[in-house]
PDB file of C-alpha atoms in Angstrom:
ATOM      1  CA  UNK A 873      -1.663   9.022  25.959  1.00 95.00           C
ATOM      2  CA  UNK A 874       1.233  11.331  26.444  1.00 97.00           C
ATOM      3  CA  UNK A 875       4.208  11.965  24.012  1.00 97.00           C
ATOM      4  CA  UNK A 876       6.695  14.591  23.369  1.00 97.00           C
ATOM      5  CA  UNK A 877       9.818  15.346  21.024  1.00 97.00           C
ATOM      6  CA  UNK A 878      13.195  16.513  21.777  1.00 97.00           C
ATOM      7  CA  UNK A 879      15.478  18.128  19.515  1.00 97.00           C
ATOM      8  CA  UNK A 880      18.786  16.350  19.390  1.00 97.00           C
ATOM      9  CA  UNK A 881      20.881  18.204  16.871  1.00 96.00           C
ATOM     10  CA  UNK A 882      20.687  19.748  13.255  1.00 95.00           C
ATOM     11  CA  UNK A 883      17.478  18.409  11.881  1.00 96.00           C
ATOM     12  CA  UNK A 884      17.174  15.242  14.204  1.00 96.00           C
ATOM     13  CA  UNK A 885      14.370  15.130  16.865  1.00 97.00           C
ATOM     14  CA  UNK A 886      13.343  12.240  18.909  1.00 97.00           C
ATOM     15  CA  UNK A 887       9.825  11.452  19.669  1.00 97.00           C
ATOM     16  CA  UNK A 888       9.313   9.914  23.168  1.00 98.00           C
ATOM     17  CA  UNK A 889       6.102   8.164  24.190  1.00 97.00           C
ATOM     18  CA  UNK A 890       4.754   8.070  27.790  1.00 97.00           C
ATOM     19  CA  UNK A 891       5.904   4.476  28.332  1.00 97.00           C
ATOM     20  CA  UNK A 892       9.414   5.427  26.973  1.00 97.00           C
ATOM     21  CA  UNK A 893       9.354   4.106  23.398  1.00 97.00           C
ATOM     22  CA  UNK A 894      11.187   6.282  21.391  1.00 97.00           C
ATOM     23  CA  UNK A 895      11.438   7.123  17.282  1.00 97.00           C
ATOM     24  CA  UNK A 896      14.286   9.366  15.823  1.00 97.00           C
ATOM     25  CA  UNK A 897      12.975  11.791  13.145  1.00 97.00           C
ATOM     26  CA  UNK A 898      15.228  13.438  10.797  1.00 96.00           C
ATOM     27  CA  UNK A 899      13.922  16.393   8.598  1.00 93.00           C
ATOM     28  CA  UNK A 900      16.953  16.615   6.440  1.00 91.00           C
ATOM     29  CA  UNK A 901      16.489  15.643   2.959  1.00 86.00           C
ATOM     30  CA  UNK A 902      18.706  12.557   3.160  1.00 87.00           C
ATOM     31  CA  UNK A 903      16.928  11.158   6.330  1.00 84.00           C
ATOM     32  CA  UNK A 904      20.005   9.278   7.564  1.00 91.00           C
ATOM     33  CA  UNK A 905      18.770   9.160  11.290  1.00 93.00           C
ATOM     34  CA  UNK A 906      15.321   8.204  10.681  1.00 95.00           C
ATOM     35  CA  UNK A 907      12.050   8.945   8.807  1.00 96.00           C
ATOM     36  CA  UNK A 908      10.527  12.478   8.457  1.00 95.00           C
ATOM     37  CA  UNK A 909       7.595  12.974  10.524  1.00 96.00           C
ATOM     38  CA  UNK A 910       5.278  12.781   7.457  1.00 96.00           C
ATOM     39  CA  UNK A 911       6.864   9.516   6.504  1.00 96.00           C
ATOM     40  CA  UNK A 912       6.367   8.403  10.142  1.00 97.00           C
ATOM     41  CA  UNK A 913       2.590   9.167   9.525  1.00 97.00           C
ATOM     42  CA  UNK A 914       2.368   7.014   6.372  1.00 98.00           C
ATOM     43  CA  UNK A 915       4.069   4.158   8.225  1.00 98.00           C
ATOM     44  CA  UNK A 916       1.895   4.258  11.221  1.00 98.00           C
ATOM     45  CA  UNK A 917      -1.108   4.190   8.655  1.00 98.00           C
ATOM     46  CA  UNK A 918       0.277   1.158   7.013  1.00 98.00           C
ATOM     47  CA  UNK A 919       0.849  -0.640  10.602  1.00 98.00           C
ATOM     48  CA  UNK A 920      -2.472   0.600  11.830  1.00 98.00           C
ATOM     49  CA  UNK A 921      -4.616  -1.033   8.854  1.00 98.00           C
ATOM     50  CA  UNK A 922      -2.015  -4.134   8.722  1.00 98.00           C
ATOM     51  CA  UNK A 923      -2.916  -5.053  12.367  1.00 98.00           C
ATOM     52  CA  UNK A 924      -6.737  -4.763  11.711  1.00 98.00           C
ATOM     53  CA  UNK A 925      -6.526  -6.799   8.459  1.00 98.00           C
ATOM     54  CA  UNK A 926      -4.522  -9.611  10.053  1.00 98.00           C
ATOM     55  CA  UNK A 927      -6.867  -9.718  13.089  1.00 98.00           C
ATOM     56  CA  UNK A 928      -9.834  -9.955  10.978  1.00 98.00           C
ATOM     57  CA  UNK A 929      -8.524 -12.503   8.647  1.00 98.00           C
ATOM     58  CA  UNK A 930      -7.375 -14.450  11.640  1.00 97.00           C
ATOM     59  CA  UNK A 931     -10.754 -14.485  13.161  1.00 97.00           C
ATOM     60  CA  UNK A 932     -12.368 -15.444   9.891  1.00 96.00           C
ATOM     61  CA  UNK A 933      -9.883 -18.577   9.888  1.00 97.00           C
ATOM     62  CA  UNK A 934      -8.175 -17.414   6.655  1.00 97.00           C
ATOM     63  CA  UNK A 935      -4.607 -19.030   5.990  1.00 96.00           C
ATOM     64  CA  UNK A 936      -2.829 -15.688   5.668  1.00 96.00           C
ATOM     65  CA  UNK A 937       0.824 -16.142   5.096  1.00 96.00           C
ATOM     66  CA  UNK A 938       1.913 -12.447   4.120  1.00 97.00           C
ATOM     67  CA  UNK A 939       0.713  -9.085   4.128  1.00 98.00           C
ATOM     68  CA  UNK A 940       2.646  -5.936   2.865  1.00 98.00           C
ATOM     69  CA  UNK A 941       0.775  -2.636   2.793  1.00 98.00           C
ATOM     70  CA  UNK A 942       2.382   0.153   0.862  1.00 98.00           C
ATOM     71  CA  UNK A 943       1.132   3.775   1.172  1.00 98.00           C
ATOM     72  CA  UNK A 944       1.821   6.101  -1.714  1.00 98.00           C
ATOM     73  CA  UNK A 945       0.898   9.918  -1.086  1.00 98.00           C
ATOM     74  CA  UNK A 946       0.381  12.976  -2.812  1.00 98.00           C
ATOM     75  CA  UNK A 947       1.249  16.429  -0.804  1.00 97.00           C
ATOM     76  CA  UNK A 948      -0.215  19.847  -1.041  1.00 96.00           C
ATOM     77  CA  UNK A 949       2.488  21.932  -3.001  1.00 96.00           C
ATOM     78  CA  UNK A 950       2.646  24.680  -0.437  1.00 96.00           C
ATOM     79  CA  UNK A 951       2.834  24.608   3.331  1.00 94.00           C
ATOM     80  CA  UNK A 952       1.077  23.205   5.219  1.00 94.00           C
ATOM     81  CA  UNK A 953       1.976  20.435   2.847  1.00 94.00           C
ATOM     82  CA  UNK A 954      -0.756  18.007   4.105  1.00 96.00           C
ATOM     83  CA  UNK A 955      -1.656  14.881   2.178  1.00 97.00           C
ATOM     84  CA  UNK A 956      -4.321  15.269  -0.407  1.00 97.00           C
ATOM     85  CA  UNK A 957      -4.413  11.968  -1.638  1.00 98.00           C
ATOM     86  CA  UNK A 958      -3.202   8.420   0.006  1.00 98.00           C
ATOM     87  CA  UNK A 959      -3.350   5.129  -1.968  1.00 98.00           C
ATOM     88  CA  UNK A 960      -2.889   1.999   0.046  1.00 98.00           C
ATOM     89  CA  UNK A 961      -1.801  -1.087  -1.815  1.00 98.00           C
ATOM     90  CA  UNK A 962      -2.438  -4.430   0.142  1.00 98.00           C
ATOM     91  CA  UNK A 963      -0.154  -7.176  -1.125  1.00 97.00           C
ATOM     92  CA  UNK A 964      -1.930 -10.418   0.562  1.00 97.00           C
ATOM     93  CA  UNK A 965      -0.465 -13.999   0.238  1.00 96.00           C
ATOM     94  CA  UNK A 966      -1.920 -17.187   1.482  1.00 95.00           C
ATOM     95  CA  UNK A 967      -5.017 -19.508   0.888  1.00 93.00           C
ATOM     96  CA  UNK A 968      -7.583 -16.843   1.129  1.00 94.00           C
ATOM     97  CA  UNK A 969     -11.243 -15.824   0.218  1.00 94.00           C
ATOM     98  CA  UNK A 970     -11.504 -12.881  -2.059  1.00 95.00           C
ATOM     99  CA  UNK A 971     -14.603 -11.803   0.068  1.00 96.00           C
ATOM    100  CA  UNK A 972     -12.816 -12.135   3.270  1.00 97.00           C
ATOM    101  CA  UNK A 973     -10.077 -10.012   2.279  1.00 97.00           C
ATOM    102  CA  UNK A 974     -12.032  -7.444   0.866  1.00 97.00           C
ATOM    103  CA  UNK A 975     -14.192  -7.409   3.928  1.00 98.00           C
ATOM    104  CA  UNK A 976     -11.109  -7.156   6.173  1.00 98.00           C
ATOM    105  CA  UNK A 977      -9.699  -4.228   4.136  1.00 98.00           C
ATOM    106  CA  UNK A 978     -12.934  -2.297   3.892  1.00 97.00           C
ATOM    107  CA  UNK A 979     -13.838  -2.762   7.688  1.00 97.00           C
ATOM    108  CA  UNK A 980     -10.225  -1.409   8.550  1.00 97.00           C
ATOM    109  CA  UNK A 981     -10.561   1.441   6.404  1.00 95.00           C
ATOM    110  CA  UNK A 982     -14.141   2.518   7.397  1.00 94.00           C
ATOM    111  CA  UNK A 983     -14.487   1.223  10.912  1.00 96.00           C
ATOM    112  CA  UNK A 984     -11.376   0.433  12.848  1.00 97.00           C
ATOM    113  CA  UNK A 985      -8.182   1.879  11.677  1.00 97.00           C
ATOM    114  CA  UNK A 986      -7.937   5.286  13.730  1.00 97.00           C
ATOM    115  CA  UNK A 987      -5.226   6.782  11.816  1.00 97.00           C
ATOM    116  CA  UNK A 988      -7.063   6.182   8.619  1.00 96.00           C
ATOM    117  CA  UNK A 989     -10.189   7.961  10.052  1.00 96.00           C
ATOM    118  CA  UNK A 990      -8.085  10.699  11.172  1.00 96.00           C
ATOM    119  CA  UNK A 991      -6.338  11.157   7.653  1.00 97.00           C
ATOM    120  CA  UNK A 992      -9.724  10.989   5.867  1.00 95.00           C
ATOM    121  CA  UNK A 993     -10.553  14.403   7.320  1.00 94.00           C
ATOM    122  CA  UNK A 994      -7.760  15.904   4.909  1.00 93.00           C
ATOM    123  CA  UNK A 995      -7.029  13.477   2.332  1.00 97.00           C
ATOM    124  CA  UNK A 996      -8.734  11.102  -0.019  1.00 97.00           C
ATOM    125  CA  UNK A 997      -7.719   7.410   1.057  1.00 96.00           C
ATOM    126  CA  UNK A 998      -7.984   4.949  -1.827  1.00 97.00           C
ATOM    127  CA  UNK A 999      -6.939   1.189  -1.727  1.00 97.00           C
ATOM    128  CA  UNK A1000      -6.181  -1.689  -3.977  1.00 97.00           C
ATOM    129  CA  UNK A1001      -5.980  -5.069  -3.122  1.00 97.00           C
ATOM    130  CA  UNK A1002      -3.193  -7.202  -5.040  1.00 96.00           C
ATOM    131  CA  UNK A1003      -2.613 -11.228  -4.869  1.00 93.00           C
ATOM    132  CA  UNK A1004       1.059 -11.630  -5.885  1.00 87.00           C
ATOM    133  CA  UNK A1005       0.518 -15.369  -5.767  1.00 79.00           C
ATOM    134  CA  UNK A1006      -2.350 -15.486  -8.059  1.00 75.00           C
ATOM    135  CA  UNK A1007      -6.062 -14.905  -7.472  1.00 71.00           C
ATOM    136  CA  UNK A1008      -7.609 -16.161  -4.207  1.00 70.00           C
ATOM    137  CA  UNK A1009     -10.573 -18.295  -3.893  1.00 64.00           C
ATOM    138  CA  UNK A1010     -13.919 -16.748  -4.782  1.00 66.00           C
TER     139      UNK A1010
END
Protein backbone atom coordinates (compact mmCIF):
# COMPACT_ATOMS: atom_id res chain seq x y z
CA UNK A 1 0.00 0.00 0.00
CA UNK A 2 1.36 3.40 -1.00
CA UNK A 3 -0.05 6.87 -0.42
CA UNK A 4 1.22 10.42 -0.61
CA UNK A 5 0.01 13.92 0.03
CA UNK A 6 0.39 17.14 -1.88
CA UNK A 7 0.09 20.65 -0.53
CA UNK A 8 -2.54 22.45 -2.60
CA UNK A 9 -2.75 25.92 -1.05
CA UNK A 10 -2.95 27.57 2.34
CA UNK A 11 -3.84 24.83 4.78
CA UNK A 12 -5.32 22.45 2.19
CA UNK A 13 -3.64 19.16 1.33
CA UNK A 14 -4.70 16.30 -0.91
CA UNK A 15 -4.06 12.71 0.06
CA UNK A 16 -3.68 10.34 -2.87
CA UNK A 17 -3.77 6.56 -2.67
CA UNK A 18 -1.85 4.23 -4.94
CA UNK A 19 -5.00 3.56 -7.01
CA UNK A 20 -5.69 7.26 -7.50
CA UNK A 21 -8.42 7.75 -4.89
CA UNK A 22 -8.15 11.11 -3.19
CA UNK A 23 -9.23 12.89 -0.05
CA UNK A 24 -8.86 16.58 0.68
CA UNK A 25 -7.60 17.54 4.13
CA UNK A 26 -8.09 21.02 5.56
CA UNK A 27 -6.12 22.02 8.65
CA UNK A 28 -7.78 25.44 8.89
CA UNK A 29 -10.12 25.62 11.88
CA UNK A 30 -13.18 26.07 9.62
CA UNK A 31 -12.44 22.86 7.64
CA UNK A 32 -14.27 24.22 4.58
CA UNK A 33 -12.46 21.96 2.12
CA UNK A 34 -12.45 18.67 4.02
CA UNK A 35 -11.72 17.02 7.34
CA UNK A 36 -8.55 17.55 9.32
CA UNK A 37 -6.18 14.56 9.29
CA UNK A 38 -7.26 13.66 12.85
CA UNK A 39 -10.94 13.84 11.90
CA UNK A 40 -10.17 11.57 8.97
CA UNK A 41 -8.59 9.05 11.35
CA UNK A 42 -11.80 8.99 13.42
CA UNK A 43 -13.91 8.67 10.29
CA UNK A 44 -11.72 5.79 9.10
CA UNK A 45 -12.10 4.08 12.48
CA UNK A 46 -15.89 4.37 12.26
CA UNK A 47 -15.89 3.00 8.70
CA UNK A 48 -13.49 0.16 9.54
CA UNK A 49 -15.51 -1.13 12.47
CA UNK A 50 -18.81 -0.60 10.58
CA UNK A 51 -17.62 -2.86 7.76
CA UNK A 52 -16.79 -5.58 10.30
CA UNK A 53 -20.06 -5.31 12.23
CA UNK A 54 -22.24 -5.36 9.11
CA UNK A 55 -20.35 -8.33 7.68
CA UNK A 56 -20.50 -10.31 10.93
CA UNK A 57 -24.21 -9.62 11.47
CA UNK A 58 -25.00 -10.59 7.89
CA UNK A 59 -23.09 -13.86 8.31
CA UNK A 60 -25.13 -14.48 11.49
CA UNK A 61 -28.26 -13.90 9.38
CA UNK A 62 -29.36 -10.95 11.49
CA UNK A 63 -31.89 -8.53 9.97
CA UNK A 64 -29.81 -5.36 10.23
CA UNK A 65 -31.59 -2.31 8.78
CA UNK A 66 -29.28 0.45 10.00
CA UNK A 67 -25.95 1.13 11.66
CA UNK A 68 -24.37 4.41 12.67
CA UNK A 69 -21.04 4.43 14.47
CA UNK A 70 -20.09 7.68 16.18
CA UNK A 71 -16.61 8.35 17.58
CA UNK A 72 -16.04 10.89 20.32
CA UNK A 73 -12.37 11.49 21.05
CA UNK A 74 -10.25 13.29 23.62
CA UNK A 75 -6.84 14.52 22.54
CA UNK A 76 -3.73 15.23 24.57
CA UNK A 77 -3.60 18.92 25.53
CA UNK A 78 -0.11 19.53 24.09
CA UNK A 79 1.59 18.41 20.87
CA UNK A 80 1.65 15.78 19.69
CA UNK A 81 -2.12 15.92 20.24
CA UNK A 82 -2.66 12.17 20.04
CA UNK A 83 -5.99 10.66 20.95
CA UNK A 84 -6.03 9.56 24.58
CA UNK A 85 -9.62 8.30 24.77
CA UNK A 86 -12.00 7.27 22.01
CA UNK A 87 -15.58 6.26 22.69
CA UNK A 88 -17.45 4.49 19.91
CA UNK A 89 -21.24 4.47 19.99
CA UNK A 90 -22.92 1.85 17.81
CA UNK A 91 -26.55 2.72 17.02
CA UNK A 92 -28.03 -0.42 15.47
CA UNK A 93 -31.46 -0.97 13.96
CA UNK A 94 -33.28 -4.07 12.85
CA UNK A 95 -34.61 -7.35 14.11
CA UNK A 96 -31.47 -8.34 16.00
CA UNK A 97 -30.23 -10.60 18.74
CA UNK A 98 -28.51 -8.64 21.51
CA UNK A 99 -25.84 -11.35 21.77
CA UNK A 100 -25.17 -11.27 18.02
CA UNK A 101 -24.68 -7.49 18.10
CA UNK A 102 -22.45 -7.61 21.19
CA UNK A 103 -20.37 -10.40 19.64
CA UNK A 104 -20.00 -8.51 16.34
CA UNK A 105 -18.88 -5.31 18.04
CA UNK A 106 -16.48 -7.17 20.31
CA UNK A 107 -14.98 -9.16 17.43
CA UNK A 108 -14.46 -5.97 15.45
CA UNK A 109 -12.74 -4.19 18.33
CA UNK A 110 -10.64 -7.11 19.54
CA UNK A 111 -9.82 -8.96 16.34
CA UNK A 112 -10.72 -7.50 12.96
CA UNK A 113 -10.56 -3.70 12.87
CA UNK A 114 -6.97 -2.81 12.02
CA UNK A 115 -7.47 0.87 12.76
CA UNK A 116 -8.87 0.16 16.22
CA UNK A 117 -5.92 -2.11 17.00
CA UNK A 118 -3.45 0.60 15.92
CA UNK A 119 -5.18 3.34 17.90
CA UNK A 120 -5.33 1.17 21.03
CA UNK A 121 -1.56 1.51 21.24
CA UNK A 122 -1.99 5.21 22.13
CA UNK A 123 -5.58 5.57 23.34
CA UNK A 124 -8.18 3.78 25.37
CA UNK A 125 -10.95 2.68 23.01
CA UNK A 126 -14.33 2.14 24.66
CA UNK A 127 -17.70 1.39 23.14
CA UNK A 128 -21.40 1.31 23.83
CA UNK A 129 -24.28 -0.13 21.86
CA UNK A 130 -27.60 1.68 21.62
CA UNK A 131 -30.86 0.51 20.09
CA UNK A 132 -32.80 3.60 18.90
CA UNK A 133 -35.84 1.45 18.00
CA UNK A 134 -36.00 -0.27 21.39
CA UNK A 135 -34.40 -3.31 22.91
CA UNK A 136 -33.42 -6.22 20.64
CA UNK A 137 -34.34 -9.84 21.11
CA UNK A 138 -32.45 -11.69 23.89
